[in-house]
Short mmCIF file of C-alpha atoms and ligand atoms in Angstrom, two decimals:
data_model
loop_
_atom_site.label_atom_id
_atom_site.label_comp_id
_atom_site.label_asym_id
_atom_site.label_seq_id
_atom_site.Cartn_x
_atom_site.Cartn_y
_atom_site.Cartn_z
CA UNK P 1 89.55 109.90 89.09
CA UNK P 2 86.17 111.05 89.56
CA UNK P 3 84.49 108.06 91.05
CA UNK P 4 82.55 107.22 93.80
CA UNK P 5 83.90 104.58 96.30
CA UNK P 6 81.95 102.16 98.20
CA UNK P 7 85.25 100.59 100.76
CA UNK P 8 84.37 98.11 103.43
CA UNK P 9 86.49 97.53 105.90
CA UNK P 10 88.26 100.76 105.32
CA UNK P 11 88.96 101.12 109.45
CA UNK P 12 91.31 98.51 109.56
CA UNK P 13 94.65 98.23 108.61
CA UNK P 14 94.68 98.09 104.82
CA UNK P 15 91.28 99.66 104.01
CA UNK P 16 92.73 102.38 106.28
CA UNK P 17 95.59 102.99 104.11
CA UNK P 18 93.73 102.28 101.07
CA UNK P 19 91.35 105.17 102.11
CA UNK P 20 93.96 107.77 103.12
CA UNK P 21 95.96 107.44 100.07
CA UNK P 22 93.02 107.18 97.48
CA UNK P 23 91.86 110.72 99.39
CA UNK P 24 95.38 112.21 99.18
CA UNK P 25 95.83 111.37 95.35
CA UNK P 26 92.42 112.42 93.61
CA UNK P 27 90.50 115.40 94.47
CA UNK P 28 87.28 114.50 93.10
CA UNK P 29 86.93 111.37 94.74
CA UNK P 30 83.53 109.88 96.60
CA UNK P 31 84.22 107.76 99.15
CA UNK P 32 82.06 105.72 101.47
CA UNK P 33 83.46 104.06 104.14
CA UNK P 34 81.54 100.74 105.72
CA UNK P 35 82.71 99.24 108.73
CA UNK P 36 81.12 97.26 111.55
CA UNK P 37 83.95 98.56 114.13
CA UNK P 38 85.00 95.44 115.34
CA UNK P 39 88.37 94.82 117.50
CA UNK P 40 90.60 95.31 114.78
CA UNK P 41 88.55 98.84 113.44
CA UNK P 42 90.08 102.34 114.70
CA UNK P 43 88.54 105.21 113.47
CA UNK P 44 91.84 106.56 115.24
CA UNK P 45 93.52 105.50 111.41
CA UNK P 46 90.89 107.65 109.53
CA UNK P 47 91.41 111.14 111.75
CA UNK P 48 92.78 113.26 109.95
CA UNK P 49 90.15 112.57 107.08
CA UNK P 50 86.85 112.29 109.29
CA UNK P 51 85.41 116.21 108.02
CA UNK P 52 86.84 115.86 104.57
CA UNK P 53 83.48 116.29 102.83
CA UNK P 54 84.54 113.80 100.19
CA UNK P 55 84.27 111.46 102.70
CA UNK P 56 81.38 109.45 104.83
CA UNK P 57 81.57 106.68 107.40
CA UNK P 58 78.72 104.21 108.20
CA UNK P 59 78.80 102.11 111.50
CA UNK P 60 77.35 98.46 109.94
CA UNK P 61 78.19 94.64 109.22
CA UNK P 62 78.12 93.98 105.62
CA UNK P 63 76.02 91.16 106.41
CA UNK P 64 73.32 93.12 107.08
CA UNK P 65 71.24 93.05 103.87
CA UNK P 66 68.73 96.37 104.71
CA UNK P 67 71.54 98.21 106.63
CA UNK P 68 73.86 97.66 103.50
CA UNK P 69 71.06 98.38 100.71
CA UNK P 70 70.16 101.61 102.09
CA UNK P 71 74.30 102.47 101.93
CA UNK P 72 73.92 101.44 98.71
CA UNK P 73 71.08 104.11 97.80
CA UNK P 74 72.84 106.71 99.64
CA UNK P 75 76.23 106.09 98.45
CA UNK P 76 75.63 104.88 94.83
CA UNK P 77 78.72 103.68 94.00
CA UNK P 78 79.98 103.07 90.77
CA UNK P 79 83.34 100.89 92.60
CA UNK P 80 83.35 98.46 95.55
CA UNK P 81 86.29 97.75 96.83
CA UNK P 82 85.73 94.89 99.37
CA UNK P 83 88.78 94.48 102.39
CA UNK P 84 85.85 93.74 105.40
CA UNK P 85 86.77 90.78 106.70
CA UNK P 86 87.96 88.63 109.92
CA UNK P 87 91.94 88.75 109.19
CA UNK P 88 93.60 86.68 111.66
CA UNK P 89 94.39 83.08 111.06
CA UNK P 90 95.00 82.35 114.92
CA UNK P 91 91.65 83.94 115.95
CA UNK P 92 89.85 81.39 113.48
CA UNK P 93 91.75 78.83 115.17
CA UNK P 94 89.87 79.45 118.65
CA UNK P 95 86.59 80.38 116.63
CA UNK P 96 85.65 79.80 113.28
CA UNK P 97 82.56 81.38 113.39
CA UNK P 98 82.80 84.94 113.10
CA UNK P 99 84.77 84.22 109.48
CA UNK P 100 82.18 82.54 108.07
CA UNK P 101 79.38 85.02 109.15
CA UNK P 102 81.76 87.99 108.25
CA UNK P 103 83.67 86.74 105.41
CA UNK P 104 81.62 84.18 103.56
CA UNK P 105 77.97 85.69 104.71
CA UNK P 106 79.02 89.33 104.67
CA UNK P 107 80.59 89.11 100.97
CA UNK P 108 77.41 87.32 99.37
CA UNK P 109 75.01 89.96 100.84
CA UNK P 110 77.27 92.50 99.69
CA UNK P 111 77.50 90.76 96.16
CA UNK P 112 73.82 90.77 96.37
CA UNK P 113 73.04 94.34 97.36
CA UNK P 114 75.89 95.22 94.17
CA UNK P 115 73.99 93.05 91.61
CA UNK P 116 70.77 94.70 92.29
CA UNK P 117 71.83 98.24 92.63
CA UNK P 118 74.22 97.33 89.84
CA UNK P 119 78.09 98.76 90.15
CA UNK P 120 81.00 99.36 87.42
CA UNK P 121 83.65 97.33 88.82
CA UNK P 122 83.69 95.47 92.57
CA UNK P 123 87.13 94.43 93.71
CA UNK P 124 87.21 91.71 96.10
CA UNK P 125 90.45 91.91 97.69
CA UNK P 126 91.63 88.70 98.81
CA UNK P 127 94.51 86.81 100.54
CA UNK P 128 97.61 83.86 98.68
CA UNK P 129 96.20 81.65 101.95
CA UNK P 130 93.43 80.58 99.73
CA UNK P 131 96.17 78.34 97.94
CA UNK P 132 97.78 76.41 100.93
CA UNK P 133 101.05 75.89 101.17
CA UNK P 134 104.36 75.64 100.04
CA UNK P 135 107.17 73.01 100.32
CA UNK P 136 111.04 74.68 99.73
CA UNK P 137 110.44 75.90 96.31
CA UNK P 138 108.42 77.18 93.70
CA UNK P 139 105.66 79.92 93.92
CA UNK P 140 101.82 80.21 93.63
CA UNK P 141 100.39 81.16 90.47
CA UNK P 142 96.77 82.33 90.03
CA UNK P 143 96.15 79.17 88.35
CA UNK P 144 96.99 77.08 91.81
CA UNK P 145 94.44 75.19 93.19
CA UNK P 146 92.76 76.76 95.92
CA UNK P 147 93.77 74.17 99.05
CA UNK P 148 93.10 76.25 102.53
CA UNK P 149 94.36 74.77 105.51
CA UNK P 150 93.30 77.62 108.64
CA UNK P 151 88.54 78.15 108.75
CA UNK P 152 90.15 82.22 107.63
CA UNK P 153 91.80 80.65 104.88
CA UNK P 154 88.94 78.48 104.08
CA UNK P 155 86.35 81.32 104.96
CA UNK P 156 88.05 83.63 102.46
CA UNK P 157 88.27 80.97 100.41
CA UNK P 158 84.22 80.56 99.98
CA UNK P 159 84.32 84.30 99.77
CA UNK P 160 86.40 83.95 96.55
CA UNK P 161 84.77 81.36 95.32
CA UNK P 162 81.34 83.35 95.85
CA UNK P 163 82.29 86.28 93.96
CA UNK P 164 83.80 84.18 90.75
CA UNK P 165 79.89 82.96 90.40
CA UNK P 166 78.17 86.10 90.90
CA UNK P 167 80.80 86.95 87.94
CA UNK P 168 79.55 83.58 85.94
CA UNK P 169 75.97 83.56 86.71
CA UNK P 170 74.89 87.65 86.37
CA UNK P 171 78.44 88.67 84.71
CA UNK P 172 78.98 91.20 87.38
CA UNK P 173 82.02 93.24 86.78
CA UNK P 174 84.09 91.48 89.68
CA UNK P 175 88.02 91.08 90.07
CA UNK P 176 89.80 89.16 92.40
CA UNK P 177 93.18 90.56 94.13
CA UNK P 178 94.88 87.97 96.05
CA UNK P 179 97.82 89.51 98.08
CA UNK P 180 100.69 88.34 100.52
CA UNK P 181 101.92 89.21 103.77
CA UNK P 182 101.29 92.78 104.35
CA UNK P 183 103.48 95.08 106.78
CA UNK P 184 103.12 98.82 107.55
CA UNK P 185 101.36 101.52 109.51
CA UNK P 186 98.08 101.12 111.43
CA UNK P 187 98.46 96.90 111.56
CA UNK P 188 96.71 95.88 114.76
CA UNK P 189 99.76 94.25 116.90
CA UNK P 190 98.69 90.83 117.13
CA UNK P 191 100.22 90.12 113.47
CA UNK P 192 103.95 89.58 113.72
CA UNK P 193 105.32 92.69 113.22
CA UNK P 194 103.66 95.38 114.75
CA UNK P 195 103.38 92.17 117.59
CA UNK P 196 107.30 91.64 118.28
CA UNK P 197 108.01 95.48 117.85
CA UNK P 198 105.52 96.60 120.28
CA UNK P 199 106.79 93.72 122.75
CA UNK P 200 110.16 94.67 122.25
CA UNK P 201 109.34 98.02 123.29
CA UNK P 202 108.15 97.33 126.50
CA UNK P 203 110.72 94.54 126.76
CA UNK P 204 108.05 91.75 126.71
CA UNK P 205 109.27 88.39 125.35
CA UNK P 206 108.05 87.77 121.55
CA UNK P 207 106.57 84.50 121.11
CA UNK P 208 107.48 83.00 118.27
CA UNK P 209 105.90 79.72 117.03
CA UNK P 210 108.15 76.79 116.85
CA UNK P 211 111.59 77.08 115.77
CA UNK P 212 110.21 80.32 113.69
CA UNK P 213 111.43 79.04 110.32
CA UNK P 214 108.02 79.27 108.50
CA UNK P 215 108.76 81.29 105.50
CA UNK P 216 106.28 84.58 104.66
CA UNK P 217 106.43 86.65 101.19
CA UNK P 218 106.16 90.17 102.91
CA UNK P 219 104.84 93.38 100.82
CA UNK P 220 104.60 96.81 102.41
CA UNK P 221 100.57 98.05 102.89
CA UNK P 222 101.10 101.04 100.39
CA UNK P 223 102.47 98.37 97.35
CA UNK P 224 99.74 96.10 98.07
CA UNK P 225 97.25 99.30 98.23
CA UNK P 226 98.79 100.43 94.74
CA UNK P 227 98.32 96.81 93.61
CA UNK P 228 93.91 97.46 94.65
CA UNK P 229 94.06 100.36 93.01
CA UNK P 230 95.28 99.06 89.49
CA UNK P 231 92.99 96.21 89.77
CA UNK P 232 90.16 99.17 90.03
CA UNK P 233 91.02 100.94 87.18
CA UNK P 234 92.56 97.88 85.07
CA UNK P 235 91.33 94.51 86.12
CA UNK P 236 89.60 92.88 84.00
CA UNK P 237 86.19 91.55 85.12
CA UNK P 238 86.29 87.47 86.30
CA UNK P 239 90.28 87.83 86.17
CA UNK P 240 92.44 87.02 89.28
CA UNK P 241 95.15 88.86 89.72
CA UNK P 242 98.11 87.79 92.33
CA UNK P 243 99.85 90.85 94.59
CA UNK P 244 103.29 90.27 96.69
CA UNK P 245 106.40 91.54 97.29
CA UNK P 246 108.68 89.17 96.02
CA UNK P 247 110.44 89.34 99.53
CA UNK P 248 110.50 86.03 101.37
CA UNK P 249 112.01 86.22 104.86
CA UNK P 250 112.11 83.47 108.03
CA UNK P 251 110.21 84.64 111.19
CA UNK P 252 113.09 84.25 112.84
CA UNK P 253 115.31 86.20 111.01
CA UNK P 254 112.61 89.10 110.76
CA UNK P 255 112.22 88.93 114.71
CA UNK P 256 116.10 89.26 114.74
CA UNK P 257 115.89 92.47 111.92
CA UNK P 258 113.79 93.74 114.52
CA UNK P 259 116.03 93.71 117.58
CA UNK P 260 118.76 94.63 115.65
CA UNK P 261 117.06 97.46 114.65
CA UNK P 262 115.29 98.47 118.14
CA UNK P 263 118.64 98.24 119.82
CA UNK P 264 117.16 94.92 121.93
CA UNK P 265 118.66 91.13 122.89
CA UNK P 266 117.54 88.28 121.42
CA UNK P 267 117.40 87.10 124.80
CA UNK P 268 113.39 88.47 124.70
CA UNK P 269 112.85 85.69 121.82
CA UNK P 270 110.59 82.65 123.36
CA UNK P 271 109.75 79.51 121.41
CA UNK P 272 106.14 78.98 121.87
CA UNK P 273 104.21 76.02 120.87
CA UNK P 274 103.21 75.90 117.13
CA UNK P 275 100.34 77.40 115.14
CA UNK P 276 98.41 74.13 114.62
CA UNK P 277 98.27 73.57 110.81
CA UNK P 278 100.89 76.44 110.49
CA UNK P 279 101.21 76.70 106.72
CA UNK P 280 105.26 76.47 106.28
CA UNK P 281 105.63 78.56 103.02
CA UNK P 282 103.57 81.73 101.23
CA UNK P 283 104.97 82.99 97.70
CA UNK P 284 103.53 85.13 95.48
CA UNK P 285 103.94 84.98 91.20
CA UNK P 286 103.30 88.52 90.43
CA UNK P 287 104.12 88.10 86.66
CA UNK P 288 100.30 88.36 85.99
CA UNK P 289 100.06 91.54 87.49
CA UNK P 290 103.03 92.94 86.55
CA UNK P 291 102.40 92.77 82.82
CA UNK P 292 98.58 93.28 82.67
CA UNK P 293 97.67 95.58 85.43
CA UNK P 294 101.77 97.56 85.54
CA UNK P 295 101.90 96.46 88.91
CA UNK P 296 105.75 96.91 90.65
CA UNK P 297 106.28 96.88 94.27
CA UNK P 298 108.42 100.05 95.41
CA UNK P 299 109.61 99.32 98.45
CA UNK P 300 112.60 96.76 99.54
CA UNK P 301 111.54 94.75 102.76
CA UNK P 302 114.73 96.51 104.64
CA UNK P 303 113.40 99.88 103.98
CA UNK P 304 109.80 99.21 104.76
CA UNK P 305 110.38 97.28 107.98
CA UNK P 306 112.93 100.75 109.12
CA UNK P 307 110.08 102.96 108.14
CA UNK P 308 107.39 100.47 109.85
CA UNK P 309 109.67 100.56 113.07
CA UNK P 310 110.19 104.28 112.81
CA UNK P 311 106.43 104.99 112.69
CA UNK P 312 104.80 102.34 115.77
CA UNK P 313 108.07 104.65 117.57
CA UNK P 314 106.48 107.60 116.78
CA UNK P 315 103.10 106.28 117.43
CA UNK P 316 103.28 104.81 120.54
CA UNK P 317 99.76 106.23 121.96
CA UNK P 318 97.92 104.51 119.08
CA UNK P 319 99.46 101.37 119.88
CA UNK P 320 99.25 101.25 123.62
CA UNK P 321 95.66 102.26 123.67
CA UNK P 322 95.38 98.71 122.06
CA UNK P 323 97.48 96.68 123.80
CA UNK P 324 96.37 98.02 127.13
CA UNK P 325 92.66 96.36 126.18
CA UNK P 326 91.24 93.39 124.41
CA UNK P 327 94.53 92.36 122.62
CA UNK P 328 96.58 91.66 125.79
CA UNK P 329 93.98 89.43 127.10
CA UNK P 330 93.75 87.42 124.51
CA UNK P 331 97.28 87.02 124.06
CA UNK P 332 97.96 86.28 127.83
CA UNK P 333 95.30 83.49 127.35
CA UNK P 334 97.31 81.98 125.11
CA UNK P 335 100.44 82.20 126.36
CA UNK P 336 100.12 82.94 129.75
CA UNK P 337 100.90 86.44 131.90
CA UNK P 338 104.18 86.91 130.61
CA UNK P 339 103.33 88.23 126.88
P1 LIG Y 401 91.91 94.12 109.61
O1 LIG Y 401 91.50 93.00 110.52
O2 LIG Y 401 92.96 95.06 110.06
O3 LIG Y 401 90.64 94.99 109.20
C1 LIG Y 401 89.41 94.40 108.88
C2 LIG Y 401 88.34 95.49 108.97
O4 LIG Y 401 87.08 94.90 108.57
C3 LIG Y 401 88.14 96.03 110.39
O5 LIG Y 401 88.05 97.43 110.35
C4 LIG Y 401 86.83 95.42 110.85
O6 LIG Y 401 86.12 96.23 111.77
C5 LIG Y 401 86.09 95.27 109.53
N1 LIG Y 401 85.09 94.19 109.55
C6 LIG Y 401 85.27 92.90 109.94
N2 LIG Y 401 84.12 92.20 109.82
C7 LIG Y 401 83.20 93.08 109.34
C8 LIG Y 401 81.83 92.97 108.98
N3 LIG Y 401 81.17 91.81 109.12
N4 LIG Y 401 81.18 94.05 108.51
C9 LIG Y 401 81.85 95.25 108.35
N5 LIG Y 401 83.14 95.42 108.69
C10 LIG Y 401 83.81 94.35 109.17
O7 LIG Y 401 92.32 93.38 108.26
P2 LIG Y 401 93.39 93.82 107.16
O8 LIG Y 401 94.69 93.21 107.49
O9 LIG Y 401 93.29 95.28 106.91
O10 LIG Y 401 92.82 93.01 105.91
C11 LIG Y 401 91.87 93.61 105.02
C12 LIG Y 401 91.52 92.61 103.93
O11 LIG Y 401 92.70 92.23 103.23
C13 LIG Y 401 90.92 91.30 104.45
O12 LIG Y 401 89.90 90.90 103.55
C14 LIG Y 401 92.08 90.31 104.41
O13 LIG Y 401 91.62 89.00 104.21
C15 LIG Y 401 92.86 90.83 103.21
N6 LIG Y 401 94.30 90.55 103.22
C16 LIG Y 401 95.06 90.90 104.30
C17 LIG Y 401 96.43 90.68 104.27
C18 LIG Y 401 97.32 91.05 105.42
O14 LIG Y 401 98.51 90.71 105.41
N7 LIG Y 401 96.85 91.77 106.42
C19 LIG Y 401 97.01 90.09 103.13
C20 LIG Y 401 96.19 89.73 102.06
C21 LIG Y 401 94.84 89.99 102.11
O1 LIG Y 402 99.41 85.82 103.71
C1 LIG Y 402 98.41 86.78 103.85
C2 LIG Y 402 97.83 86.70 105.23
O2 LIG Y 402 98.84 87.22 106.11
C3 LIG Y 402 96.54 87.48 105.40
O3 LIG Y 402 95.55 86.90 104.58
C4 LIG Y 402 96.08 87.46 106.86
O4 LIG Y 402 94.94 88.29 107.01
C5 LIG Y 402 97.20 88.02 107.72
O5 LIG Y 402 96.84 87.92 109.08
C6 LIG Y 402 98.49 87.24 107.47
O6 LIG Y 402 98.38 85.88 107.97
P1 LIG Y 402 99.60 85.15 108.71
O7 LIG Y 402 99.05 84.09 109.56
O8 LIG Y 402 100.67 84.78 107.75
O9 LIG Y 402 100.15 86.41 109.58
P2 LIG Y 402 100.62 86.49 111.10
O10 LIG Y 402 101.20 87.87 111.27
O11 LIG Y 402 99.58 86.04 112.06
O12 LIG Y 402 101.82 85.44 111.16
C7 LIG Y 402 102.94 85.55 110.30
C8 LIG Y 402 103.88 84.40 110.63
O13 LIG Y 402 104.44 84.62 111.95
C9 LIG Y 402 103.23 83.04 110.69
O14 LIG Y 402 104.12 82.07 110.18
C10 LIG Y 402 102.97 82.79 112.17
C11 LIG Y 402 104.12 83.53 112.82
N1 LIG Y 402 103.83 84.11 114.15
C12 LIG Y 402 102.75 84.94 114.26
C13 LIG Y 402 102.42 85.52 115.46
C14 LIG Y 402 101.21 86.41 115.59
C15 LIG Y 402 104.67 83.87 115.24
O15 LIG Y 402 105.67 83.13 115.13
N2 LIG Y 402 104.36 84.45 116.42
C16 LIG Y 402 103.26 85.26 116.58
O16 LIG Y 402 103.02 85.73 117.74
#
């Protein structure tokens, strides 16, 4: 692969990984890395790569039209791949507005600033929330209707919805991933994993919403990045293409894998009042994917959530330096001093 990347996003948790492993895999590769450094951005993730001269990192919000045009003419990308967004349902809950500036705004200026300088292929990488939810059974397909219940949901929503016209009305190259739960290293701890293993760490109770029995379809970060990275090289332009793991777990039960595996009581589990709208089921139908892109997730959810444990052990520094700040505020807000 010779090509020159345009990532947004790429200092959060996926784009992160996304970046590290497409720099580790191809030796030619261009990449430029745009990201407005929010809460959830760590350069911290993007270290060991920060004087590899195939790649650059510019400090701005994609919905900055002049900031992002001149990126554009310095980066000339032939690929966008687009992760930059506000991620976390809850956080939408208390404010909808920064998801619709970052993630409905921000992806039709970058949509813009692509169809003028013109691009091979942009990749809009996108979320199985769009679809609603699920009762007990069946699975969403990526001819579902789009039904969001959460403003991220609905935010990414418009985003997707946004980059299927650009695709109708000036037939730019763009493909849609839309991906389940993901899991893995560098996830800011306010999602549930890297949440209840940090907590259980410090032996901090983990709040879990309701009875916990709201069913997730959990892929590790590096299957869902593999997933991006067909869609780049295979996708086919207006398609949709649906990425999971085809591993549905309670919350519960994944809270208990978690003590079990950290050695800790279930005594730290407290029922906290429920997510309101709390979709009760995710699940992903990867057949699409599978047969047109040669998509296959590698990893079992068992080995993935070990090797997710084992590294936020090893990593401990990373993780406190965030939980020490912004994060723990916001979480004792919500649920008082004790989280
Ligand atoms: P994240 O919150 O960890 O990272 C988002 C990154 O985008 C951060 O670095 C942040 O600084 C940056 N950003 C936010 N607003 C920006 C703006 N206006 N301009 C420039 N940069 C901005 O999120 P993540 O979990 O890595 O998710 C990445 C993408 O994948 C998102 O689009 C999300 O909707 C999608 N997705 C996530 C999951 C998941 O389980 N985490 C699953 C499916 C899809
Ligand atoms: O499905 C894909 C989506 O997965 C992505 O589009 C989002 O960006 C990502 O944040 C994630 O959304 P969820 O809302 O599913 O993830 P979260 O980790 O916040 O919650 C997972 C489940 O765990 C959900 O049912 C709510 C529950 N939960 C979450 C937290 C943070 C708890 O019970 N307690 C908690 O403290």
């Amino acid at each position: 692969m010779t090509q020159r990347f345009l990532i947004t996003g790429g200092a959060g948790f996926i784009g992160s990984n996304f970046i590290l492993s497409l720099l580790a895999k191809y030796p030619r590769i261009h990449i430029t890395n745009v990201d407005s450094l929010t809460y959830a951005g760590n350069l911290e993730n993007l270290k060991s790569v920060e004087s590899d001269p195939r790649y650059r990192f510019y400090r701005a919000a994609i919905e900055n039209r002049d900031a992002m045009m001149s990126i554009f003419d310095e980066a000339k990308p032939d690929v966008v791949v687009h992760f930059a967004a506000e991620s976390h349902v809850d956080r939408s809950i208390l404010d909808g507005r920064p998801f619709v500036i970052s993630n409905v705004l921000g992806t039709q200026t970058l949509l813009d600033c692509a169809k003028v300088r013109g691009v091979a292929k942009f990749v809009h990488v996108s979320t199985d929330e769009v679809y609603g939810t699920l009762g007990e059974t069946g699975v969403f397909t990526e001819e579902t209707p789009l039904a969001p219940n959460s403003p991220y949901s609905a935010s990414k929503a418009g985003s997707d919805l946004l980059v299927r016209a650009y695709y109708e009305t000036f037939n730019m190259p763009c493909v849609i991933t839309r991906c389940s739960n993901n899991y893995g290293a560098y996830q800011f701890p306010e999602k549930l994993i890297p949440l209840m293993i940090t907590n259980a760490l410090y032996d901090l109770p983990l709040p879990v919403y309701g009875e916990g029995l709201n069913i997730r379809d959990w892929i590790h970060v590096e299957d869902h990045c593999h997933g991006v990275e067909l869609a780049v090289e295979k996708g086919i332009p207006g398609q949709v293409y649906n990425l999971g793991g085809e591993s549905e777990r309670r919350n519960i039960d994944i809270v208990k894998q978690i003590l079990a595996i950290l050695g800790k009581p279930e005594s730290l589990i407290t029922h906290v009042q429920d997510r309101l709208g709390h979709d009760f089921r995710y699940a992903m139908g990867i057949q699409k994917a599978r047969k047109e892109l040669g998509f296959e997730p590698k990893y079992t959810f068992e080995k993935g959530l070990a090797s997710t444990v084992e590294w936020y052990l090893n990593h401990e520094s990373w993780w406190q330096a965030i939980k020490s700040g912004d994060y723990l505020h916001y979480y004792q807000k919500q649920y008082g001093e004790h989280v």
